[in-house]
CSV table of C-alpha atoms in Angstrom, one decimal:
chain,number,residue,atom,x,y,z
A,1,UNK,CA,95.2,40.1,-21.9
A,2,UNK,CA,94.2,37.5,-24.4
A,3,UNK,CA,93.1,34.1,-23.1
A,4,UNK,CA,92.3,30.8,-24.9
A,5,UNK,CA,88.9,30.9,-23.2
A,6,UNK,CA,88.1,34.0,-25.3
A,7,UNK,CA,88.5,32.0,-28.5
A,8,UNK,CA,85.3,32.0,-30.6
A,9,UNK,CA,85.7,28.3,-31.1
A,10,UNK,CA,85.8,27.7,-27.4
A,11,UNK,CA,82.8,29.9,-26.9
A,12,UNK,CA,80.7,28.0,-29.5
A,13,UNK,CA,81.7,24.7,-27.9
A,14,UNK,CA,80.6,25.9,-24.5
A,15,UNK,CA,77.2,27.0,-26.0
A,16,UNK,CA,76.7,23.6,-27.6
A,17,UNK,CA,77.5,21.8,-24.3
A,18,UNK,CA,75.1,24.0,-22.5
A,19,UNK,CA,72.3,23.2,-24.9
A,20,UNK,CA,73.2,19.4,-24.7
A,21,UNK,CA,73.2,19.6,-21.0
A,22,UNK,CA,69.8,21.3,-21.0
A,23,UNK,CA,68.3,18.6,-23.2
A,24,UNK,CA,69.7,15.8,-21.1
A,25,UNK,CA,68.1,17.4,-18.0
A,26,UNK,CA,64.7,18.1,-19.5
A,27,UNK,CA,64.4,15.1,-21.7
A,28,UNK,CA,61.6,12.7,-20.9
A,29,UNK,CA,62.1,8.9,-20.7
A,30,UNK,CA,58.4,7.9,-20.5
A,31,UNK,CA,56.7,8.6,-23.9
A,32,UNK,CA,53.1,9.9,-24.2
A,33,UNK,CA,50.7,7.0,-23.7
A,34,UNK,CA,49.0,5.8,-26.9
A,35,UNK,CA,45.6,5.8,-25.1
A,36,UNK,CA,45.9,9.5,-24.3
A,37,UNK,CA,46.4,10.4,-28.0
A,38,UNK,CA,43.0,8.9,-28.8
A,39,UNK,CA,39.7,10.8,-28.1
A,40,UNK,CA,37.6,9.9,-25.1
A,41,UNK,CA,35.0,7.3,-25.9
A,42,UNK,CA,32.1,6.6,-23.5
A,43,UNK,CA,29.4,4.2,-24.4
A,44,UNK,CA,25.6,4.9,-24.0
A,45,UNK,CA,24.1,2.5,-21.5
A,46,UNK,CA,20.9,2.1,-19.6
A,47,UNK,CA,22.0,2.4,-16.0
A,48,UNK,CA,19.3,0.3,-14.4
A,49,UNK,CA,21.5,-0.9,-11.4
A,50,UNK,CA,21.6,0.6,-7.9
A,51,UNK,CA,23.4,3.7,-9.0
A,52,UNK,CA,24.8,5.9,-10.5
A,53,UNK,CA,21.7,6.3,-12.6
A,54,UNK,CA,21.4,8.1,-16.0
A,55,UNK,CA,21.6,11.9,-15.7
A,56,UNK,CA,19.1,14.2,-17.4
A,57,UNK,CA,20.4,16.4,-20.2
A,58,UNK,CA,19.7,19.5,-18.1
A,59,UNK,CA,22.0,18.3,-15.3
A,60,UNK,CA,24.7,17.2,-17.7
A,61,UNK,CA,24.5,20.7,-19.2
A,62,UNK,CA,24.8,22.4,-15.9
A,63,UNK,CA,28.1,20.7,-15.2
A,64,UNK,CA,29.5,22.0,-18.5
A,65,UNK,CA,29.1,25.6,-17.5
A,66,UNK,CA,32.2,27.8,-17.2
A,67,UNK,CA,34.3,27.3,-14.1
A,68,UNK,CA,34.3,30.0,-11.6
A,69,UNK,CA,36.4,30.4,-8.4
A,70,UNK,CA,35.4,28.2,-5.5
A,71,UNK,CA,35.6,31.3,-3.3
A,72,UNK,CA,33.8,33.8,-5.6
A,73,UNK,CA,30.6,35.4,-4.3
A,74,UNK,CA,28.6,33.8,-7.1
A,75,UNK,CA,29.8,30.4,-5.9
A,76,UNK,CA,28.7,31.1,-2.4
A,77,UNK,CA,25.2,32.1,-3.8
A,78,UNK,CA,25.1,28.7,-5.6
A,79,UNK,CA,26.2,26.9,-2.3
A,80,UNK,CA,23.4,28.8,-0.5
A,81,UNK,CA,21.0,27.5,-3.0
A,82,UNK,CA,22.3,24.0,-2.5
A,83,UNK,CA,21.7,24.3,1.2
A,84,UNK,CA,18.1,25.4,0.7
A,85,UNK,CA,17.5,22.6,-1.7
A,86,UNK,CA,18.9,20.0,0.7
A,87,UNK,CA,16.7,21.4,3.5
A,88,UNK,CA,13.7,20.9,1.3
A,89,UNK,CA,14.7,17.4,0.3
A,90,UNK,CA,15.6,16.4,3.9
A,91,UNK,CA,12.5,18.3,5.2
A,92,UNK,CA,14.5,20.0,7.8
A,93,UNK,CA,15.1,23.6,9.0
A,94,UNK,CA,18.7,22.7,10.2
A,95,UNK,CA,21.2,25.5,9.7
A,96,UNK,CA,24.1,23.0,9.7
A,97,UNK,CA,23.2,21.7,6.2
A,98,UNK,CA,26.0,21.3,3.6
A,99,UNK,CA,27.3,19.1,0.8
A,100,UNK,CA,30.4,17.1,1.2
A,101,UNK,CA,33.1,17.2,-1.6
A,102,UNK,CA,32.9,13.5,-2.2
A,103,UNK,CA,30.6,10.5,-2.6
A,104,UNK,CA,28.2,9.2,0.1
A,105,UNK,CA,31.2,7.6,1.9
A,106,UNK,CA,32.5,11.1,2.6
A,107,UNK,CA,29.3,12.0,4.3
A,108,UNK,CA,29.3,8.7,6.2
A,109,UNK,CA,32.8,9.3,7.5
A,110,UNK,CA,32.0,13.0,8.2
A,111,UNK,CA,29.1,12.0,10.4
A,112,UNK,CA,31.1,9.5,12.4
A,113,UNK,CA,34.3,11.4,12.7
A,114,UNK,CA,32.7,14.6,13.9
A,115,UNK,CA,30.3,13.3,16.6
A,116,UNK,CA,32.2,10.3,17.9
A,117,UNK,CA,35.4,10.4,20.0
A,118,UNK,CA,37.8,7.5,20.6
A,119,UNK,CA,36.6,5.1,23.2
A,120,UNK,CA,32.9,6.2,22.9
A,121,UNK,CA,30.2,3.6,22.3
A,122,UNK,CA,28.6,3.3,18.9
A,123,UNK,CA,25.6,1.1,18.0
A,124,UNK,CA,25.2,0.0,14.4
A,125,UNK,CA,22.2,-1.8,12.8
A,126,UNK,CA,23.6,-4.2,10.2
A,127,UNK,CA,21.3,-5.7,7.7
A,128,UNK,CA,23.4,-5.2,4.6
A,129,UNK,CA,26.6,-3.6,3.4
A,130,UNK,CA,26.1,-0.1,4.7
A,131,UNK,CA,25.9,-1.0,8.4
A,132,UNK,CA,29.0,-3.1,7.9
A,133,UNK,CA,30.7,-0.1,6.4
A,134,UNK,CA,29.9,2.4,9.2
A,135,UNK,CA,30.8,-0.2,11.9
A,136,UNK,CA,34.3,-0.4,10.2
A,137,UNK,CA,34.6,3.3,9.9
A,138,UNK,CA,33.8,3.8,13.6
A,139,UNK,CA,36.2,1.0,14.6
A,140,UNK,CA,39.0,2.6,12.6
A,141,UNK,CA,38.7,5.8,14.4
A,142,UNK,CA,38.8,4.2,17.8
A,143,UNK,CA,35.1,3.9,18.8
A,144,UNK,CA,33.7,1.0,20.9
A,145,UNK,CA,31.6,-0.5,18.3
A,146,UNK,CA,28.5,-2.7,19.0
A,147,UNK,CA,26.5,-4.3,16.2
A,148,UNK,CA,23.0,-5.7,15.8
A,149,UNK,CA,23.2,-8.1,13.0
A,150,UNK,CA,20.4,-9.6,10.8
A,151,UNK,CA,20.6,-11.2,7.3
A,152,UNK,CA,20.1,-9.0,4.3
A,153,UNK,CA,16.4,-8.0,4.1
A,154,UNK,CA,16.0,-8.3,7.9
A,155,UNK,CA,14.6,-5.3,9.8
A,156,UNK,CA,14.6,-4.2,13.4
A,157,UNK,CA,11.6,-3.6,15.8
A,158,UNK,CA,11.7,-0.5,17.9
A,159,UNK,CA,11.8,-2.9,21.0
A,160,UNK,CA,14.9,-4.6,19.6
A,161,UNK,CA,16.6,-1.2,19.0
A,162,UNK,CA,15.7,0.2,22.5
A,163,UNK,CA,17.0,-3.0,24.3
A,164,UNK,CA,20.3,-2.7,22.4
A,165,UNK,CA,20.6,1.1,23.3
A,166,UNK,CA,19.9,0.4,27.0
A,167,UNK,CA,22.5,-2.3,26.9
A,168,UNK,CA,25.4,-0.5,25.1
A,169,UNK,CA,24.6,3.1,26.0
A,170,UNK,CA,25.9,4.5,22.7
A,171,UNK,CA,26.5,8.2,21.9
A,172,UNK,CA,25.4,7.3,18.3
A,173,UNK,CA,23.0,4.8,16.7
A,174,UNK,CA,23.2,4.2,13.0
A,175,UNK,CA,20.4,2.8,10.7
A,176,UNK,CA,20.2,2.6,7.0
A,177,UNK,CA,16.8,3.9,5.6
A,178,UNK,CA,17.4,2.6,2.0
A,179,UNK,CA,19.6,-0.5,2.2
A,180,UNK,CA,20.3,-0.9,-1.5
A,181,UNK,CA,22.3,-4.2,-1.1
A,182,UNK,CA,19.1,-5.9,-0.1
A,183,UNK,CA,16.4,-3.7,-1.5
A,184,UNK,CA,14.9,-2.8,2.0
A,185,UNK,CA,13.3,0.4,3.0
A,186,UNK,CA,13.6,0.4,6.8
A,187,UNK,CA,10.8,2.0,8.9
A,188,UNK,CA,12.1,5.1,10.8
A,189,UNK,CA,9.1,6.3,12.8
A,190,UNK,CA,9.5,6.3,16.6
A,191,UNK,CA,13.3,5.5,16.6
A,192,UNK,CA,14.3,9.2,17.1
A,193,UNK,CA,12.2,9.3,20.2
A,194,UNK,CA,14.0,6.2,21.6
A,195,UNK,CA,17.4,7.8,20.9
A,196,UNK,CA,16.3,11.0,22.6
A,197,UNK,CA,15.0,9.2,25.7
A,198,UNK,CA,18.5,7.6,26.0
A,199,UNK,CA,20.6,10.7,25.1
A,200,UNK,CA,21.8,9.0,21.9
A,201,UNK,CA,22.2,10.6,18.5
A,202,UNK,CA,20.3,9.1,15.6
A,203,UNK,CA,22.3,8.8,12.3
A,204,UNK,CA,20.4,7.8,9.1
A,205,UNK,CA,21.7,6.8,5.6
A,206,UNK,CA,19.3,7.8,2.8
A,207,UNK,CA,21.8,7.5,-0.1
A,208,UNK,CA,19.6,5.1,-2.0
A,209,UNK,CA,16.3,6.3,-0.7
A,210,UNK,CA,16.2,10.1,-0.8
A,211,UNK,CA,13.7,11.4,-3.3
A,212,UNK,CA,12.2,7.9,-3.8
A,213,UNK,CA,10.8,7.2,-0.3
A,214,UNK,CA,9.4,9.5,2.2
A,215,UNK,CA,11.9,10.8,4.9
A,216,UNK,CA,11.2,13.7,7.3
A,217,UNK,CA,14.4,14.6,9.2
A,218,UNK,CA,12.8,17.1,11.6
A,219,UNK,CA,9.5,15.3,12.3
A,220,UNK,CA,11.2,11.9,12.7
A,221,UNK,CA,13.8,13.4,15.0
A,222,UNK,CA,16.8,12.3,13.0
A,223,UNK,CA,19.8,14.0,14.3
A,224,UNK,CA,22.2,13.5,11.4
A,225,UNK,CA,21.0,12.6,7.8
A,226,UNK,CA,23.0,12.1,4.7
A,227,UNK,CA,22.6,11.1,1.1
A,228,UNK,CA,24.5,10.9,-2.2
A,229,UNK,CA,24.1,12.7,-5.5
A,230,UNK,CA,24.1,9.8,-7.9
A,231,UNK,CA,20.8,7.9,-7.2
A,232,UNK,CA,17.3,9.4,-7.3
A,233,UNK,CA,18.8,12.9,-7.2
A,234,UNK,CA,20.3,12.2,-10.7
A,235,UNK,CA,23.4,14.2,-10.4
A,236,UNK,CA,26.9,12.8,-11.3
A,237,UNK,CA,28.7,10.9,-8.5
A,238,UNK,CA,30.9,13.1,-6.2
A,239,UNK,CA,28.8,15.3,-3.9
A,240,UNK,CA,27.0,14.2,-0.7
A,241,UNK,CA,24.4,16.3,1.2
A,242,UNK,CA,24.4,16.0,4.9
A,243,UNK,CA,22.6,17.8,7.8
A,244,UNK,CA,23.3,18.0,11.5
A,245,UNK,CA,20.5,19.2,14.0
A,246,UNK,CA,21.3,21.3,17.2
A,247,UNK,CA,21.7,18.1,19.3
A,248,UNK,CA,24.4,16.8,16.9
A,249,UNK,CA,26.0,20.2,16.8
A,250,UNK,CA,26.3,20.5,20.5
A,251,UNK,CA,28.1,17.1,20.6
A,252,UNK,CA,30.2,18.0,17.6
A,253,UNK,CA,31.4,21.3,18.8
A,254,UNK,CA,32.1,20.4,22.4
A,255,UNK,CA,34.6,17.6,21.8
A,256,UNK,CA,37.7,17.0,23.9
A,257,UNK,CA,39.7,15.9,20.8
A,258,UNK,CA,39.9,17.1,17.2
A,259,UNK,CA,38.2,14.9,14.6
A,260,UNK,CA,40.7,12.6,13.0
A,261,UNK,CA,40.1,14.0,9.5
A,262,UNK,CA,41.1,17.5,8.6
A,263,UNK,CA,39.2,17.5,5.3
A,264,UNK,CA,36.0,16.3,7.1
A,265,UNK,CA,36.3,18.6,10.2
A,266,UNK,CA,32.9,20.4,10.5
A,267,UNK,CA,34.5,23.2,12.3
A,268,UNK,CA,36.1,24.2,9.0
A,269,UNK,CA,33.3,22.9,6.7
A,270,UNK,CA,30.6,24.8,8.7
A,271,UNK,CA,32.6,28.1,7.9
A,272,UNK,CA,33.1,27.0,4.2
A,273,UNK,CA,29.4,26.6,3.8
A,274,UNK,CA,28.4,29.8,5.7
A,275,UNK,CA,26.8,28.0,8.6
A,276,UNK,CA,28.9,29.2,11.5
A,277,UNK,CA,27.7,32.8,11.7
A,278,UNK,CA,30.9,34.4,10.5
A,279,UNK,CA,30.7,36.8,7.6
A,280,UNK,CA,34.0,35.8,6.1
A,281,UNK,CA,34.4,32.3,4.7
A,282,UNK,CA,38.1,31.1,5.0
A,283,UNK,CA,39.8,28.7,2.6
A,284,UNK,CA,39.6,25.1,3.7
A,285,UNK,CA,39.7,23.1,0.4
A,286,UNK,CA,38.7,23.5,-3.2
A,287,UNK,CA,35.2,22.2,-3.7
A,288,UNK,CA,34.1,20.5,-6.9
A,289,UNK,CA,32.7,23.5,-8.7
A,290,UNK,CA,31.2,21.7,-11.6
A,291,UNK,CA,29.9,19.0,-9.2
A,292,UNK,CA,28.1,21.7,-7.2
A,293,UNK,CA,26.6,23.2,-10.4
A,294,UNK,CA,25.1,19.7,-11.2
A,295,UNK,CA,23.9,19.1,-7.6
A,296,UNK,CA,22.1,22.4,-7.6
A,297,UNK,CA,20.4,21.7,-10.9
A,298,UNK,CA,19.3,18.2,-9.6
A,299,UNK,CA,17.9,19.7,-6.4
A,300,UNK,CA,16.1,22.3,-8.5
A,301,UNK,CA,14.5,19.6,-10.6
A,302,UNK,CA,13.3,17.9,-7.3
A,303,UNK,CA,11.8,21.2,-6.1
A,304,UNK,CA,10.0,21.8,-9.3
A,305,UNK,CA,8.6,18.4,-9.4
A,306,UNK,CA,7.8,18.3,-5.7
A,307,UNK,CA,8.8,15.6,-3.2
A,308,UNK,CA,5.3,14.1,-2.9
A,309,UNK,CA,5.2,13.7,-6.7
A,310,UNK,CA,8.7,12.1,-6.7
A,311,UNK,CA,7.6,9.7,-3.9
A,312,UNK,CA,4.4,8.8,-5.8
A,313,UNK,CA,6.2,8.2,-9.1
A,314,UNK,CA,8.7,5.9,-7.6
A,315,UNK,CA,6.0,3.9,-5.8
A,316,UNK,CA,3.9,3.7,-9.0
A,317,UNK,CA,6.7,2.5,-11.3
A,318,UNK,CA,8.1,0.1,-8.7
A,319,UNK,CA,4.7,-1.5,-8.4
A,320,UNK,CA,4.5,-1.9,-12.2
A,321,UNK,CA,7.9,-3.5,-12.1
A,322,UNK,CA,7.0,-5.8,-9.4
A,323,UNK,CA,4.0,-7.2,-11.4
A,324,UNK,CA,6.2,-7.6,-14.5
A,325,UNK,CA,8.8,-9.6,-12.6
A,326,UNK,CA,6.2,-11.9,-11.0
A,327,UNK,CA,4.7,-12.4,-14.5
A,328,UNK,CA,8.2,-13.6,-15.6
A,329,UNK,CA,8.0,-16.2,-12.7
A,330,UNK,CA,10.7,-14.3,-10.8
A,331,UNK,CA,10.6,-14.0,-6.9
A,332,UNK,CA,10.9,-10.7,-5.2
A,333,UNK,CA,13.5,-10.9,-2.5
A,334,UNK,CA,11.6,-8.6,0.1
A,335,UNK,CA,8.3,-10.4,0.7
A,336,UNK,CA,6.6,-7.5,2.4
A,337,UNK,CA,5.7,-4.9,-0.2
A,338,UNK,CA,5.7,-2.0,2.4
A,339,UNK,CA,9.4,-2.8,3.2
A,340,UNK,CA,10.6,-2.7,-0.4
A,341,UNK,CA,12.9,0.1,-1.5
A,342,UNK,CA,11.1,1.8,-4.3
A,343,UNK,CA,14.4,2.8,-6.1
A,344,UNK,CA,16.2,-0.5,-6.0
A,345,UNK,CA,14.2,-3.7,-6.5
A,346,UNK,CA,15.9,-7.0,-5.5
A,347,UNK,CA,14.9,-10.4,-7.0
A,348,UNK,CA,16.0,-13.8,-5.8
A,349,UNK,CA,18.4,-15.3,-8.2
A,350,UNK,CA,16.3,-17.6,-10.4
A,351,UNK,CA,16.9,-21.3,-9.7
A,352,UNK,CA,19.2,-23.0,-11.9
A,353,UNK,CA,20.7,-19.8,-13.4
A,354,UNK,CA,24.2,-18.3,-13.1
A,355,UNK,CA,23.5,-14.7,-12.1
A,356,UNK,CA,26.9,-13.5,-13.5
A,357,UNK,CA,26.0,-15.0,-16.9
A,358,UNK,CA,22.6,-13.4,-16.9
A,359,UNK,CA,23.9,-10.0,-16.0
A,360,UNK,CA,26.8,-10.3,-18.6
A,361,UNK,CA,24.2,-11.3,-21.3
A,362,UNK,CA,22.0,-8.4,-20.5
A,363,UNK,CA,24.9,-5.9,-20.7
A,364,UNK,CA,26.2,-7.4,-24.0
A,365,UNK,CA,22.8,-7.7,-25.8
A,366,UNK,CA,20.9,-4.8,-24.3
A,367,UNK,CA,23.6,-2.3,-23.2
A,368,UNK,CA,21.9,-2.3,-19.8
A,369,UNK,CA,23.4,-2.5,-16.4
A,370,UNK,CA,21.7,-4.5,-13.7
A,371,UNK,CA,23.8,-5.9,-10.8
A,372,UNK,CA,24.1,-8.7,-8.4
A,373,UNK,CA,24.2,-8.4,-4.6
A,374,UNK,CA,26.8,-6.4,-2.6
A,375,UNK,CA,28.5,-7.4,0.6
A,376,UNK,CA,26.4,-10.0,2.5
A,377,UNK,CA,23.8,-10.2,-0.3
A,378,UNK,CA,26.2,-11.3,-3.0
A,379,UNK,CA,24.9,-14.6,-4.5
A,380,UNK,CA,21.5,-14.0,-3.0
A,381,UNK,CA,20.0,-11.3,-5.2
A,382,UNK,CA,20.0,-9.5,-8.5
A,383,UNK,CA,19.3,-5.6,-8.3
A,384,UNK,CA,17.2,-3.5,-10.7
A,385,UNK,CA,17.3,0.3,-10.1
A,386,UNK,CA,14.8,2.7,-11.6
A,387,UNK,CA,15.3,6.0,-9.9
A,388,UNK,CA,14.9,9.7,-10.6
A,389,UNK,CA,15.3,10.3,-14.4
A,390,UNK,CA,15.1,6.5,-15.0
A,391,UNK,CA,11.9,6.1,-13.0
A,392,UNK,CA,9.5,5.5,-16.0
A,393,UNK,CA,7.2,2.6,-16.9
A,394,UNK,CA,8.9,2.6,-20.4
A,395,UNK,CA,12.3,1.8,-18.7
A,396,UNK,CA,10.6,-0.9,-16.6
A,397,UNK,CA,9.4,-2.5,-19.8
A,398,UNK,CA,13.0,-2.4,-21.2
A,399,UNK,CA,14.3,-4.0,-18.1
A,400,UNK,CA,11.7,-6.7,-18.1
A,401,UNK,CA,12.3,-7.5,-21.8
A,402,UNK,CA,16.0,-7.8,-21.1
A,403,UNK,CA,15.4,-10.2,-18.2
A,404,UNK,CA,13.0,-12.3,-20.3
A,405,UNK,CA,15.6,-12.5,-23.0
A,406,UNK,CA,18.3,-13.6,-20.5
A,407,UNK,CA,16.0,-16.2,-19.0
A,408,UNK,CA,15.3,-17.6,-22.5
A,409,UNK,CA,19.0,-17.6,-23.7
A,410,UNK,CA,21.2,-18.1,-20.7
A,411,UNK,CA,22.0,-21.8,-19.7
A,412,UNK,CA,19.9,-23.3,-17.0
A,413,UNK,CA,21.3,-26.2,-15.0
A,414,UNK,CA,19.2,-29.4,-14.8
A,415,UNK,CA,19.5,-29.6,-11.0
């Protein structure tokens, strides 16, 4: 029987209503942002601060290679290469050697989260921002944190360290090798022996020093060592090599509680990196494929150049920079030349000058980044970084010219 619903007019009306209803459901109320309709623009700058540093064309090109799957056999091969490159850079034979998918802070947290359990004692040497940061990380995860504190640029004797370890009986002692906030390269020899004597793990941060100053993980009995990709290694920020020796692994894999982070759990990461002896690598997270390409290439450049040559070059160029700074009448913040970090040089803020004005002038007129202090060293220093690809006397000359220009043209107070 015929119904009014069968009318062609009614049918067309229903179709129109359906289309209108579809539009109302799918329509957007936020328009495309104007900024996203413009091409990406990035200025060319001299990155002469504490990092990231300028990246060599070869490393930039490696990061633009076609993406492959993060679980493809070819990716595992690249990860195996990275592992061997890190072992060379760290001077270690540790099997448990990987790169974190994240910046140096990821490695910092991974180290603390995996070897420390809530309530355990941790001792942190603080002489700049990185000790402060590790102390906070350990405190947040429930450790019983003890700190040794000195002003930026201060360093610890082995006697001071042993006394503190005897007093606090920590499961972990942290020291920054390259304290970039102060420009200090801390002596490491003999500290590993003290830690072993007192059954304490030795954790060292080399984010600002790896490739620029000598470090020997195995010989110096360092239990956990980490670094970042963006300093003397000259890869883009975002990957962080880390290595654990057998002592650290024993503590890490015999925990009573699970680490507080799933992403940084070495039970899973050791499998992802093929370090746990299993033939099958299970999915844990999606690693930064392009970042790993770039890290592999930066480690290859270091291997081709050789560690000794890299250390020699950083020492030579930093000495050249020191003389130029002193010729300008500037005062180096670390008086003892042997304690200066070759990759990041700190100068005392010149008397009568506003350091922010000077750095702003240098950026505006020279397209050059230098920075002020960080954490406890803010207002105390200006920092000049010449590392890896940037570690050349010609770049030191550019930095010195920019500083001389700023000293001439920035206001100086009469006081």
